GROMACS .gro file of C-alpha atoms in nm:
model
  503
    1UNK     CA    1   0.000   0.000   0.000
    2UNK     CA    2   0.131   0.343  -0.092
    3UNK     CA    3   0.135   0.569   0.215
    4UNK     CA    4  -0.039   0.904   0.179
    5UNK     CA    5  -0.075   1.141   0.474
    6UNK     CA    6  -0.137   1.511   0.515
    7UNK     CA    7  -0.100   1.822   0.725
    8UNK     CA    8  -0.427   2.017   0.714
    9UNK     CA    9  -0.400   2.341   0.913
   10UNK     CA   10  -0.671   2.602   0.943
   11UNK     CA   11  -0.520   2.945   0.856
   12UNK     CA   12  -0.675   3.118   1.157
   13UNK     CA   13  -0.353   3.173   1.353
   14UNK     CA   14   0.025   3.153   1.340
   15UNK     CA   15   0.198   2.818   1.308
   16UNK     CA   16   0.294   2.691   1.654
   17UNK     CA   17   0.485   2.405   1.812
   18UNK     CA   18   0.191   2.163   1.830
   19UNK     CA   19   0.097   2.214   1.466
   20UNK     CA   20   0.452   2.186   1.340
   21UNK     CA   21   0.504   1.868   1.543
   22UNK     CA   22   0.200   1.722   1.362
   23UNK     CA   23   0.331   1.840   1.024
   24UNK     CA   24   0.678   1.702   1.096
   25UNK     CA   25   0.555   1.358   1.207
   26UNK     CA   26   0.337   1.327   0.895
   27UNK     CA   27   0.628   1.440   0.679
   28UNK     CA   28   0.871   1.194   0.842
   29UNK     CA   29   0.624   0.906   0.819
   30UNK     CA   30   0.560   0.966   0.450
   31UNK     CA   31   0.933   0.991   0.381
   32UNK     CA   32   1.008   0.678   0.585
   33UNK     CA   33   0.769   0.478   0.361
   34UNK     CA   34   0.851   0.648   0.030
   35UNK     CA   35   0.496   0.784   0.043
   36UNK     CA   36   0.332   1.117  -0.033
   37UNK     CA   37   0.299   1.411   0.207
   38UNK     CA   38   0.007   1.642   0.123
   39UNK     CA   39  -0.050   2.000   0.240
   40UNK     CA   40  -0.412   2.116   0.255
   41UNK     CA   41  -0.545   2.451   0.377
   42UNK     CA   42  -0.873   2.401   0.560
   43UNK     CA   43  -0.987   2.761   0.523
   44UNK     CA   44  -1.361   2.715   0.570
   45UNK     CA   45  -1.369   2.921   0.893
   46UNK     CA   46  -1.411   3.250   0.712
   47UNK     CA   47  -1.471   3.455   1.027
   48UNK     CA   48  -1.121   3.391   1.161
   49UNK     CA   49  -0.939   3.344   0.830
   50UNK     CA   50  -0.663   3.592   0.746
   51UNK     CA   51  -0.434   3.586   0.445
   52UNK     CA   52  -0.131   3.662   0.666
   53UNK     CA   53  -0.175   3.323   0.833
   54UNK     CA   54  -0.152   3.155   0.493
   55UNK     CA   55   0.172   3.341   0.423
   56UNK     CA   56   0.297   3.246   0.768
   57UNK     CA   57   0.241   2.880   0.683
   58UNK     CA   58   0.443   2.910   0.361
   59UNK     CA   59   0.720   3.106   0.536
   60UNK     CA   60   0.737   2.850   0.817
   61UNK     CA   61   0.759   2.550   0.584
   62UNK     CA   62   1.022   2.727   0.375
   63UNK     CA   63   1.229   2.816   0.685
   64UNK     CA   64   1.209   2.463   0.824
   65UNK     CA   65   1.279   2.298   0.490
   66UNK     CA   66   0.961   2.088   0.490
   67UNK     CA   67   0.834   2.026   0.137
   68UNK     CA   68   0.499   1.880   0.038
   69UNK     CA   69   0.458   1.649  -0.258
   70UNK     CA   70   0.142   1.729  -0.448
   71UNK     CA   71  -0.130   1.979  -0.510
   72UNK     CA   72  -0.261   2.195  -0.795
   73UNK     CA   73   0.006   2.300  -1.044
   74UNK     CA   74   0.048   2.678  -1.037
   75UNK     CA   75   0.288   2.741  -1.320
   76UNK     CA   76   0.551   2.484  -1.232
   77UNK     CA   77   0.506   2.510  -0.855
   78UNK     CA   78   0.315   2.263  -0.642
   79UNK     CA   79   0.052   2.455  -0.444
   80UNK     CA   80  -0.139   2.317  -0.146
   81UNK     CA   81  -0.499   2.208  -0.180
   82UNK     CA   82  -0.731   2.488  -0.066
   83UNK     CA   83  -1.077   2.394   0.057
   84UNK     CA   84  -1.245   2.724  -0.029
   85UNK     CA   85  -1.170   2.640  -0.395
   86UNK     CA   86  -1.354   2.306  -0.367
   87UNK     CA   87  -1.696   2.413  -0.236
   88UNK     CA   88  -1.898   2.237  -0.508
   89UNK     CA   89  -1.749   1.905  -0.403
   90UNK     CA   90  -1.867   1.947  -0.045
   91UNK     CA   91  -2.215   2.060  -0.147
   92UNK     CA   92  -2.249   1.754  -0.368
   93UNK     CA   93  -2.146   1.516  -0.091
   94UNK     CA   94  -2.368   1.689   0.164
   95UNK     CA   95  -2.659   1.638  -0.075
   96UNK     CA   96  -2.555   1.272  -0.115
   97UNK     CA   97  -2.599   1.231   0.261
   98UNK     CA   98  -2.947   1.383   0.241
   99UNK     CA   99  -3.039   1.146  -0.042
  100UNK     CA  100  -2.910   0.839   0.145
  101UNK     CA  101  -3.079   0.939   0.476
  102UNK     CA  102  -2.741   0.996   0.637
  103UNK     CA  103  -2.815   1.365   0.687
  104UNK     CA  104  -3.103   1.609   0.700
  105UNK     CA  105  -3.201   1.971   0.649
  106UNK     CA  106  -3.220   2.184   0.963
  107UNK     CA  107  -3.416   2.511   0.958
  108UNK     CA  108  -3.362   2.618   1.321
  109UNK     CA  109  -3.294   2.987   1.363
  110UNK     CA  110  -2.992   3.126   1.546
  111UNK     CA  111  -3.231   3.251   1.816
  112UNK     CA  112  -3.371   2.902   1.874
  113UNK     CA  113  -3.024   2.747   1.892
  114UNK     CA  114  -2.913   3.015   2.139
  115UNK     CA  115  -3.219   2.942   2.353
  116UNK     CA  116  -3.138   2.569   2.359
  117UNK     CA  117  -2.783   2.646   2.466
  118UNK     CA  118  -2.895   2.887   2.739
  119UNK     CA  119  -3.150   2.641   2.877
  120UNK     CA  120  -2.890   2.365   2.897
  121UNK     CA  121  -2.638   2.594   3.067
  122UNK     CA  122  -2.902   2.705   3.319
  123UNK     CA  123  -2.990   2.344   3.399
  124UNK     CA  124  -2.625   2.265   3.464
  125UNK     CA  125  -2.568   2.574   3.678
  126UNK     CA  126  -2.875   2.490   3.888
  127UNK     CA  127  -2.718   2.155   3.974
  128UNK     CA  128  -2.947   1.929   3.775
  129UNK     CA  129  -2.828   1.573   3.827
  130UNK     CA  130  -2.843   1.502   3.457
  131UNK     CA  131  -2.907   1.732   3.164
  132UNK     CA  132  -3.105   1.521   2.923
  133UNK     CA  133  -2.941   1.670   2.617
  134UNK     CA  134  -2.616   1.854   2.545
  135UNK     CA  135  -2.594   2.029   2.212
  136UNK     CA  136  -2.853   2.030   1.939
  137UNK     CA  137  -3.190   1.871   2.030
  138UNK     CA  138  -3.249   1.712   1.685
  139UNK     CA  139  -3.569   1.919   1.642
  140UNK     CA  140  -3.559   1.903   1.261
  141UNK     CA  141  -3.455   1.540   1.235
  142UNK     CA  142  -3.814   1.420   1.212
  143UNK     CA  143  -3.927   1.657   0.938
  144UNK     CA  144  -4.052   1.443   0.645
  145UNK     CA  145  -3.821   1.457   0.343
  146UNK     CA  146  -4.094   1.591   0.114
  147UNK     CA  147  -4.176   1.878   0.351
  148UNK     CA  148  -3.806   1.962   0.398
  149UNK     CA  149  -3.758   1.965   0.022
  150UNK     CA  150  -4.046   2.209  -0.025
  151UNK     CA  151  -3.905   2.444   0.240
  152UNK     CA  152  -3.565   2.439   0.072
  153UNK     CA  153  -3.723   2.504  -0.268
  154UNK     CA  154  -3.913   2.797  -0.118
  155UNK     CA  155  -3.583   2.958  -0.020
  156UNK     CA  156  -3.600   2.901   0.355
  157UNK     CA  157  -3.248   2.921   0.509
  158UNK     CA  158  -3.108   2.586   0.620
  159UNK     CA  159  -2.801   2.393   0.721
  160UNK     CA  160  -2.733   2.024   0.660
  161UNK     CA  161  -2.670   1.809   0.965
  162UNK     CA  162  -2.524   1.461   1.004
  163UNK     CA  163  -2.770   1.200   1.129
  164UNK     CA  164  -2.592   1.022   1.416
  165UNK     CA  165  -2.734   0.665   1.456
  166UNK     CA  166  -2.904   0.644   1.797
  167UNK     CA  167  -2.852   0.363   2.049
  168UNK     CA  168  -2.537   0.234   1.881
  169UNK     CA  169  -2.165   0.220   1.954
  170UNK     CA  170  -1.896   0.339   1.713
  171UNK     CA  171  -1.569   0.145   1.708
  172UNK     CA  172  -1.235   0.224   1.549
  173UNK     CA  173  -0.869   0.141   1.591
  174UNK     CA  174  -0.601   0.395   1.677
  175UNK     CA  175  -0.240   0.297   1.606
  176UNK     CA  176  -0.121   0.453   1.933
  177UNK     CA  177  -0.421   0.408   2.163
  178UNK     CA  178  -0.552   0.073   2.039
  179UNK     CA  179  -0.917  -0.030   2.002
  180UNK     CA  180  -1.164   0.244   2.099
  181UNK     CA  181  -1.540   0.225   2.153
  182UNK     CA  182  -1.761   0.531   2.177
  183UNK     CA  183  -2.130   0.532   2.256
  184UNK     CA  184  -2.314   0.737   1.997
  185UNK     CA  185  -2.512   0.912   2.269
  186UNK     CA  186  -2.180   1.072   2.372
  187UNK     CA  187  -2.101   1.193   2.019
  188UNK     CA  188  -2.176   1.556   1.930
  189UNK     CA  189  -2.548   1.528   1.844
  190UNK     CA  190  -2.615   1.569   1.473
  191UNK     CA  191  -2.341   1.825   1.397
  192UNK     CA  192  -2.370   2.076   1.113
  193UNK     CA  193  -2.189   1.965   0.797
  194UNK     CA  194  -2.288   2.238   0.551
  195UNK     CA  195  -2.350   2.591   0.678
  196UNK     CA  196  -2.617   2.828   0.552
  197UNK     CA  197  -2.356   3.027   0.356
  198UNK     CA  198  -2.269   2.718   0.152
  199UNK     CA  199  -1.936   2.661   0.324
  200UNK     CA  200  -1.871   2.318   0.478
  201UNK     CA  201  -1.772   2.274   0.840
  202UNK     CA  202  -1.437   2.121   0.919
  203UNK     CA  203  -1.589   1.775   0.964
  204UNK     CA  204  -1.747   1.745   0.617
  205UNK     CA  205  -1.461   1.898   0.420
  206UNK     CA  206  -1.203   1.699   0.614
  207UNK     CA  207  -1.367   1.363   0.547
  208UNK     CA  208  -1.448   1.432   0.181
  209UNK     CA  209  -1.096   1.553   0.107
  210UNK     CA  210  -0.924   1.270   0.293
  211UNK     CA  211  -1.127   1.022   0.089
  212UNK     CA  212  -1.085   1.192  -0.249
  213UNK     CA  213  -0.713   1.247  -0.187
  214UNK     CA  214  -0.680   0.880  -0.094
  215UNK     CA  215  -0.524   0.960   0.245
  216UNK     CA  216  -0.419   0.633   0.408
  217UNK     CA  217  -0.315   0.763   0.750
  218UNK     CA  218  -0.455   1.046   0.962
  219UNK     CA  219  -0.199   1.153   1.219
  220UNK     CA  220  -0.320   1.440   1.436
  221UNK     CA  221  -0.328   1.567   1.795
  222UNK     CA  222  -0.528   1.380   2.060
  223UNK     CA  223  -0.759   1.678   2.099
  224UNK     CA  224  -0.928   1.549   1.781
  225UNK     CA  225  -0.995   1.207   1.933
  226UNK     CA  226  -1.349   1.299   2.042
  227UNK     CA  227  -1.435   1.398   1.683
  228UNK     CA  228  -1.319   1.068   1.538
  229UNK     CA  229  -1.641   0.869   1.615
  230UNK     CA  230  -1.835   1.130   1.420
  231UNK     CA  231  -1.589   1.098   1.131
  232UNK     CA  232  -1.612   0.718   1.136
  233UNK     CA  233  -1.992   0.745   1.121
  234UNK     CA  234  -1.961   0.975   0.820
  235UNK     CA  235  -1.729   0.731   0.645
  236UNK     CA  236  -1.991   0.464   0.704
  237UNK     CA  237  -2.273   0.683   0.573
  238UNK     CA  238  -2.077   0.749   0.256
  239UNK     CA  239  -1.985   0.382   0.223
  240UNK     CA  240  -1.614   0.463   0.240
  241UNK     CA  241  -1.331   0.285   0.424
  242UNK     CA  242  -1.176   0.509   0.691
  243UNK     CA  243  -0.801   0.573   0.692
  244UNK     CA  244  -0.582   0.449   0.975
  245UNK     CA  245  -0.587   0.683   1.274
  246UNK     CA  246  -0.302   0.783   1.503
  247UNK     CA  247  -0.375   1.049   1.764
  248UNK     CA  248  -0.053   1.206   1.889
  249UNK     CA  249   0.007   1.288   2.257
  250UNK     CA  250  -0.032   1.647   2.369
  251UNK     CA  251   0.267   1.880   2.406
  252UNK     CA  252   0.280   2.007   2.764
  253UNK     CA  253   0.480   2.262   2.958
  254UNK     CA  254   0.701   2.170   3.253
  255UNK     CA  255   0.400   2.227   3.483
  256UNK     CA  256   0.204   1.948   3.311
  257UNK     CA  257  -0.041   2.188   3.144
  258UNK     CA  258  -0.092   2.228   2.770
  259UNK     CA  259   0.190   2.431   2.617
  260UNK     CA  260   0.088   2.795   2.583
  261UNK     CA  261   0.229   3.146   2.586
  262UNK     CA  262   0.259   3.142   2.963
  263UNK     CA  263   0.541   2.890   2.923
  264UNK     CA  264   0.729   3.107   2.671
  265UNK     CA  265   0.750   3.123   2.293
  266UNK     CA  266   0.514   2.885   2.112
  267UNK     CA  267   0.470   3.029   1.761
  268UNK     CA  268   0.741   2.940   1.510
  269UNK     CA  269   0.784   3.311   1.431
  270UNK     CA  270   0.878   3.376   1.793
  271UNK     CA  271   1.143   3.105   1.790
  272UNK     CA  272   1.279   3.234   1.460
  273UNK     CA  273   1.289   3.595   1.583
  274UNK     CA  274   1.454   3.486   1.909
  275UNK     CA  275   1.752   3.343   1.725
  276UNK     CA  276   1.677   2.973   1.694
  277UNK     CA  277   1.802   2.770   1.399
  278UNK     CA  278   1.547   2.566   1.199
  279UNK     CA  279   1.763   2.253   1.227
  280UNK     CA  280   1.764   2.278   1.605
  281UNK     CA  281   1.390   2.330   1.629
  282UNK     CA  282   1.315   2.039   1.392
  283UNK     CA  283   1.559   1.807   1.567
  284UNK     CA  284   1.411   1.882   1.909
  285UNK     CA  285   1.045   1.873   1.800
  286UNK     CA  286   1.107   1.534   1.637
  287UNK     CA  287   1.167   1.395   1.989
  288UNK     CA  288   0.838   1.530   2.132
  289UNK     CA  289   0.656   1.200   2.162
  290UNK     CA  290   0.887   0.981   1.954
  291UNK     CA  291   1.214   0.792   1.998
  292UNK     CA  292   1.489   0.699   1.754
  293UNK     CA  293   1.829   0.553   1.850
  294UNK     CA  294   1.958   0.513   2.205
  295UNK     CA  295   2.236   0.751   2.304
  296UNK     CA  296   2.204   0.988   2.011
  297UNK     CA  297   2.050   1.335   1.994
  298UNK     CA  298   2.161   1.503   1.672
  299UNK     CA  299   2.000   1.403   1.342
  300UNK     CA  300   1.953   1.558   1.001
  301UNK     CA  301   1.600   1.572   0.863
  302UNK     CA  302   1.690   1.292   0.623
  303UNK     CA  303   1.820   1.074   0.908
  304UNK     CA  304   1.505   1.135   1.113
  305UNK     CA  305   1.293   1.024   0.816
  306UNK     CA  306   1.497   0.708   0.777
  307UNK     CA  307   1.439   0.614   1.142
  308UNK     CA  308   1.082   0.734   1.203
  309UNK     CA  309   0.828   0.467   1.296
  310UNK     CA  310   0.473   0.472   1.432
  311UNK     CA  311   0.581   0.191   1.665
  312UNK     CA  312   0.824   0.430   1.837
  313UNK     CA  313   0.559   0.689   1.928
  314UNK     CA  314   0.483   0.743   2.296
  315UNK     CA  315   0.137   0.747   2.455
  316UNK     CA  316   0.240   0.981   2.735
  317UNK     CA  317   0.221   1.360   2.684
  318UNK     CA  318   0.543   1.518   2.558
  319UNK     CA  319   0.706   1.777   2.787
  320UNK     CA  320   0.851   2.080   2.610
  321UNK     CA  321   1.186   2.167   2.766
  322UNK     CA  322   1.316   2.509   2.661
  323UNK     CA  323   1.658   2.434   2.815
  324UNK     CA  324   1.696   2.123   2.603
  325UNK     CA  325   1.598   2.319   2.292
  326UNK     CA  326   1.855   2.584   2.387
  327UNK     CA  327   2.118   2.309   2.406
  328UNK     CA  328   2.022   2.190   2.058
  329UNK     CA  329   2.047   2.544   1.926
  330UNK     CA  330   2.395   2.588   2.068
  331UNK     CA  331   2.507   2.258   1.915
  332UNK     CA  332   2.387   2.357   1.569
  333UNK     CA  333   2.540   2.705   1.598
  334UNK     CA  334   2.879   2.546   1.665
  335UNK     CA  335   2.846   2.328   1.355
  336UNK     CA  336   2.835   2.636   1.131
  337UNK     CA  337   3.138   2.774   0.953
  338UNK     CA  338   3.230   3.132   1.039
  339UNK     CA  339   3.086   3.251   0.707
  340UNK     CA  340   2.760   3.057   0.755
  341UNK     CA  341   2.719   3.188   1.110
  342UNK     CA  342   2.788   3.545   1.000
  343UNK     CA  343   2.519   3.520   0.731
  344UNK     CA  344   2.267   3.381   0.983
  345UNK     CA  345   2.346   3.650   1.242
  346UNK     CA  346   2.356   3.941   0.997
  347UNK     CA  347   1.979   4.015   1.002
  348UNK     CA  348   1.989   4.040   1.382
  349UNK     CA  349   2.290   4.271   1.367
  350UNK     CA  350   2.118   4.498   1.114
  351UNK     CA  351   1.800   4.507   1.322
  352UNK     CA  352   2.004   4.602   1.630
  353UNK     CA  353   2.174   4.889   1.444
  354UNK     CA  354   2.519   4.736   1.495
  355UNK     CA  355   2.658   4.892   1.178
  356UNK     CA  356   2.495   5.233   1.214
  357UNK     CA  357   2.393   5.393   0.884
  358UNK     CA  358   2.738   5.430   0.730
  359UNK     CA  359   2.729   5.113   0.522
  360UNK     CA  360   2.567   5.029   0.194
  361UNK     CA  361   2.217   5.139   0.280
  362UNK     CA  362   2.056   5.197   0.618
  363UNK     CA  363   2.178   4.940   0.868
  364UNK     CA  364   2.389   4.745   0.618
  365UNK     CA  365   2.758   4.684   0.683
  366UNK     CA  366   3.041   4.831   0.477
  367UNK     CA  367   3.296   4.581   0.342
  368UNK     CA  368   3.526   4.656   0.634
  369UNK     CA  369   3.244   4.615   0.886
  370UNK     CA  370   3.151   4.283   0.725
  371UNK     CA  371   3.512   4.170   0.753
  372UNK     CA  372   3.514   4.252   1.123
  373UNK     CA  373   3.174   4.090   1.171
  374UNK     CA  374   3.284   3.762   1.012
  375UNK     CA  375   3.618   3.769   1.196
  376UNK     CA  376   3.426   3.801   1.525
  377UNK     CA  377   3.234   3.476   1.477
  378UNK     CA  378   3.508   3.248   1.621
  379UNK     CA  379   3.518   3.470   1.931
  380UNK     CA  380   3.152   3.410   2.016
  381UNK     CA  381   3.062   3.080   1.852
  382UNK     CA  382   3.135   2.866   2.159
  383UNK     CA  383   2.943   3.104   2.384
  384UNK     CA  384   2.626   3.149   2.181
  385UNK     CA  385   2.290   2.997   2.262
  386UNK     CA  386   2.090   3.215   2.022
  387UNK     CA  387   2.170   3.407   1.705
  388UNK     CA  388   2.021   3.728   1.840
  389UNK     CA  389   2.286   3.743   2.115
  390UNK     CA  390   2.559   3.833   1.867
  391UNK     CA  391   2.503   4.213   1.835
  392UNK     CA  392   2.531   4.272   2.209
  393UNK     CA  393   2.832   4.042   2.248
  394UNK     CA  394   3.042   4.205   1.976
  395UNK     CA  395   2.917   4.565   1.983
  396UNK     CA  396   3.254   4.676   2.132
  397UNK     CA  397   3.425   4.585   1.803
  398UNK     CA  398   3.217   4.841   1.609
  399UNK     CA  399   3.193   5.135   1.847
  400UNK     CA  400   3.418   5.239   2.133
  401UNK     CA  401   3.256   5.124   2.455
  402UNK     CA  402   3.205   5.373   2.733
  403UNK     CA  403   3.498   5.363   2.975
  404UNK     CA  404   3.366   5.186   3.287
  405UNK     CA  405   3.407   5.320   3.643
  406UNK     CA  406   3.756   5.286   3.791
  407UNK     CA  407   3.660   5.000   4.024
  408UNK     CA  408   3.589   4.778   3.724
  409UNK     CA  409   3.957   4.791   3.626
  410UNK     CA  410   4.108   4.718   3.967
  411UNK     CA  411   4.208   4.354   4.024
  412UNK     CA  412   4.143   4.195   4.362
  413UNK     CA  413   4.387   4.302   4.637
  414UNK     CA  414   4.528   4.588   4.424
  415UNK     CA  415   4.460   4.961   4.429
  416UNK     CA  416   4.404   5.229   4.168
  417UNK     CA  417   4.766   5.340   4.150
  418UNK     CA  418   4.893   4.987   4.091
  419UNK     CA  419   4.620   4.930   3.829
  420UNK     CA  420   4.736   5.240   3.641
  421UNK     CA  421   5.092   5.102   3.642
  422UNK     CA  422   4.968   4.770   3.504
  423UNK     CA  423   4.770   4.941   3.231
  424UNK     CA  424   5.079   5.137   3.126
  425UNK     CA  425   5.263   4.808   3.093
  426UNK     CA  426   4.972   4.679   2.881
  427UNK     CA  427   5.007   4.981   2.652
  428UNK     CA  428   5.356   4.858   2.565
  429UNK     CA  429   5.219   4.510   2.500
  430UNK     CA  430   4.935   4.607   2.265
  431UNK     CA  431   5.136   4.596   1.944
  432UNK     CA  432   5.294   4.250   1.990
  433UNK     CA  433   4.963   4.108   2.114
  434UNK     CA  434   4.758   4.256   1.830
  435UNK     CA  435   5.016   4.142   1.575
  436UNK     CA  436   5.046   3.789   1.715
  437UNK     CA  437   4.952   3.519   1.465
  438UNK     CA  438   4.745   3.312   1.711
  439UNK     CA  439   4.596   3.302   2.059
  440UNK     CA  440   4.865   3.055   2.161
  441UNK     CA  441   5.143   3.289   2.054
  442UNK     CA  442   4.978   3.583   2.230
  443UNK     CA  443   4.928   3.381   2.549
  444UNK     CA  444   5.291   3.264   2.554
  445UNK     CA  445   5.407   3.621   2.503
  446UNK     CA  446   5.199   3.778   2.782
  447UNK     CA  447   5.285   3.497   3.023
  448UNK     CA  448   5.653   3.565   2.965
  449UNK     CA  449   5.598   3.940   3.016
  450UNK     CA  450   5.405   3.884   3.339
  451UNK     CA  451   5.682   3.658   3.471
  452UNK     CA  452   5.953   3.904   3.367
  453UNK     CA  453   5.773   4.195   3.536
  454UNK     CA  454   5.684   3.981   3.840
  455UNK     CA  455   5.308   4.037   3.820
  456UNK     CA  456   5.022   3.790   3.820
  457UNK     CA  457   4.896   3.710   3.472
  458UNK     CA  458   4.534   3.774   3.575
  459UNK     CA  459   4.623   4.110   3.729
  460UNK     CA  460   4.785   4.213   3.402
  461UNK     CA  461   4.508   4.092   3.174
  462UNK     CA  462   4.201   4.218   3.358
  463UNK     CA  463   4.261   4.593   3.322
  464UNK     CA  464   4.354   4.536   2.957
  465UNK     CA  465   4.033   4.339   2.895
  466UNK     CA  466   3.818   4.612   3.049
  467UNK     CA  467   3.995   4.883   2.851
  468UNK     CA  468   3.952   4.698   2.521
  469UNK     CA  469   3.600   4.556   2.561
  470UNK     CA  470   3.440   4.776   2.827
  471UNK     CA  471   3.363   4.475   3.048
  472UNK     CA  472   3.527   4.219   3.276
  473UNK     CA  473   3.334   3.946   3.092
  474UNK     CA  474   3.384   3.943   2.717
  475UNK     CA  475   3.479   3.732   2.417
  476UNK     CA  476   3.845   3.625   2.401
  477UNK     CA  477   4.082   3.917   2.451
  478UNK     CA  478   4.360   3.818   2.212
  479UNK     CA  479   4.122   3.768   1.920
  480UNK     CA  480   3.960   4.103   1.999
  481UNK     CA  481   4.299   4.277   1.988
  482UNK     CA  482   4.381   4.124   1.650
  483UNK     CA  483   4.046   4.231   1.502
  484UNK     CA  484   4.068   4.588   1.637
  485UNK     CA  485   4.431   4.627   1.534
  486UNK     CA  486   4.715   4.809   1.705
  487UNK     CA  487   4.596   5.168   1.659
  488UNK     CA  488   4.236   5.120   1.783
  489UNK     CA  489   4.349   4.897   2.069
  490UNK     CA  490   4.615   5.146   2.185
  491UNK     CA  491   4.364   5.430   2.164
  492UNK     CA  492   4.127   5.246   2.400
  493UNK     CA  493   4.402   5.178   2.650
  494UNK     CA  494   4.498   5.546   2.644
  495UNK     CA  495   4.134   5.649   2.699
  496UNK     CA  496   4.117   5.422   2.999
  497UNK     CA  497   4.442   5.561   3.140
  498UNK     CA  498   4.317   5.916   3.104
  499UNK     CA  499   4.003   5.834   3.303
  500UNK     CA  500   4.188   5.639   3.573
  501UNK     CA  501   4.459   5.901   3.616
  502UNK     CA  502   4.191   6.166   3.649
  503UNK     CA  503   4.007   5.968   3.921
   0.00000   0.00000   0.00000
């Protein structure tokens, strides 16, 4: 059997971790079986639909490197299926249900439906032991077909509802959860399939499209489990064979509650803007509810696809660990070449105004600034967790930092006067340090100078570090001196001496 699965988001919000986990698992499963991965936009909720959410979906897939396999041809490019372009199909199948007595016309007004809802809520709030009905009361289910047809022909507004068989049990198999039985009395009573505006609800369009697109496996979040009996009933009413179901465990925060904004970033845009790499996010999300090989954490997308299996999915909820994701991000950052890392960090540097406006266009670096920027990557690569940290960490290379207060220069157990003496020694050392071919050569040189002058190495280096970088904690000093060069480095030491001697 050829495997065909799909990711079918509703463009009513930004792509988030839960949705992308579903998309990724479907993508990996299809790739693992040499099958087809379909993208379908379920855009029938026109009240909440926004075009920017469609663009966000495309941007997210492009950033993550997830590619779908089929859809309408739009001039050489495979587009996703879009439900709002397939309305006639859904109307036809809704009418088929009417004709086969699997559905019926409902003429209830909005006011009547609101009254039903209010009465049921009042009964619950008054502590009724059992509310006889929850949801629609099936008022129109008994209308004779001939009468309903006349009312439709007369132009009376209507919706089409699914006729849930009463007094029966619906059974289906879930690959992760096993055999499931659901009493029909607990299924949403006779849900709307076709709305009065001619648009289908999610349930009708979803089932029709999955059948027509020959989807073999439906892999989605467990929050859809309660809708599955209704879908199985619809498959039966149409005389179709349902696909295989696999309802994925929820993604939870560390507190055991469903992942949400209170836990931190959840939309993919937020992760992207906060300096995460797509490889890191994909690699980590692939482990949210699935296992691969023991003792290994880092995989390419291709390697994940080769190892993905439904048998390795977990029933328990997946816990989203931001610290673990941060670790992944750092690992992938360190795999980049200096040039690759510079290109990835450049948008964050521009946004932070690191280059001022003196480059080639507002916020863009000049050739010399780009040289310095790329040369700075080895200084920070081992210390980065996120791409957006770079501008703050290397800002001292592009603009002279403010000279800190005198106490920042003074090593432990020394005083201001002795610190000034040490900084004057450092002034003599700037040229050989800045001209040294490597950190090792620079370190050997300054160690020899400290020994010759009978001072502690740390006491000699700390005032120099503060003078050059403006901070006691900074990227490597020797690399910073080489990037700044002799003249700029000496100028900073002199500025520091002027302030300290005037204190």
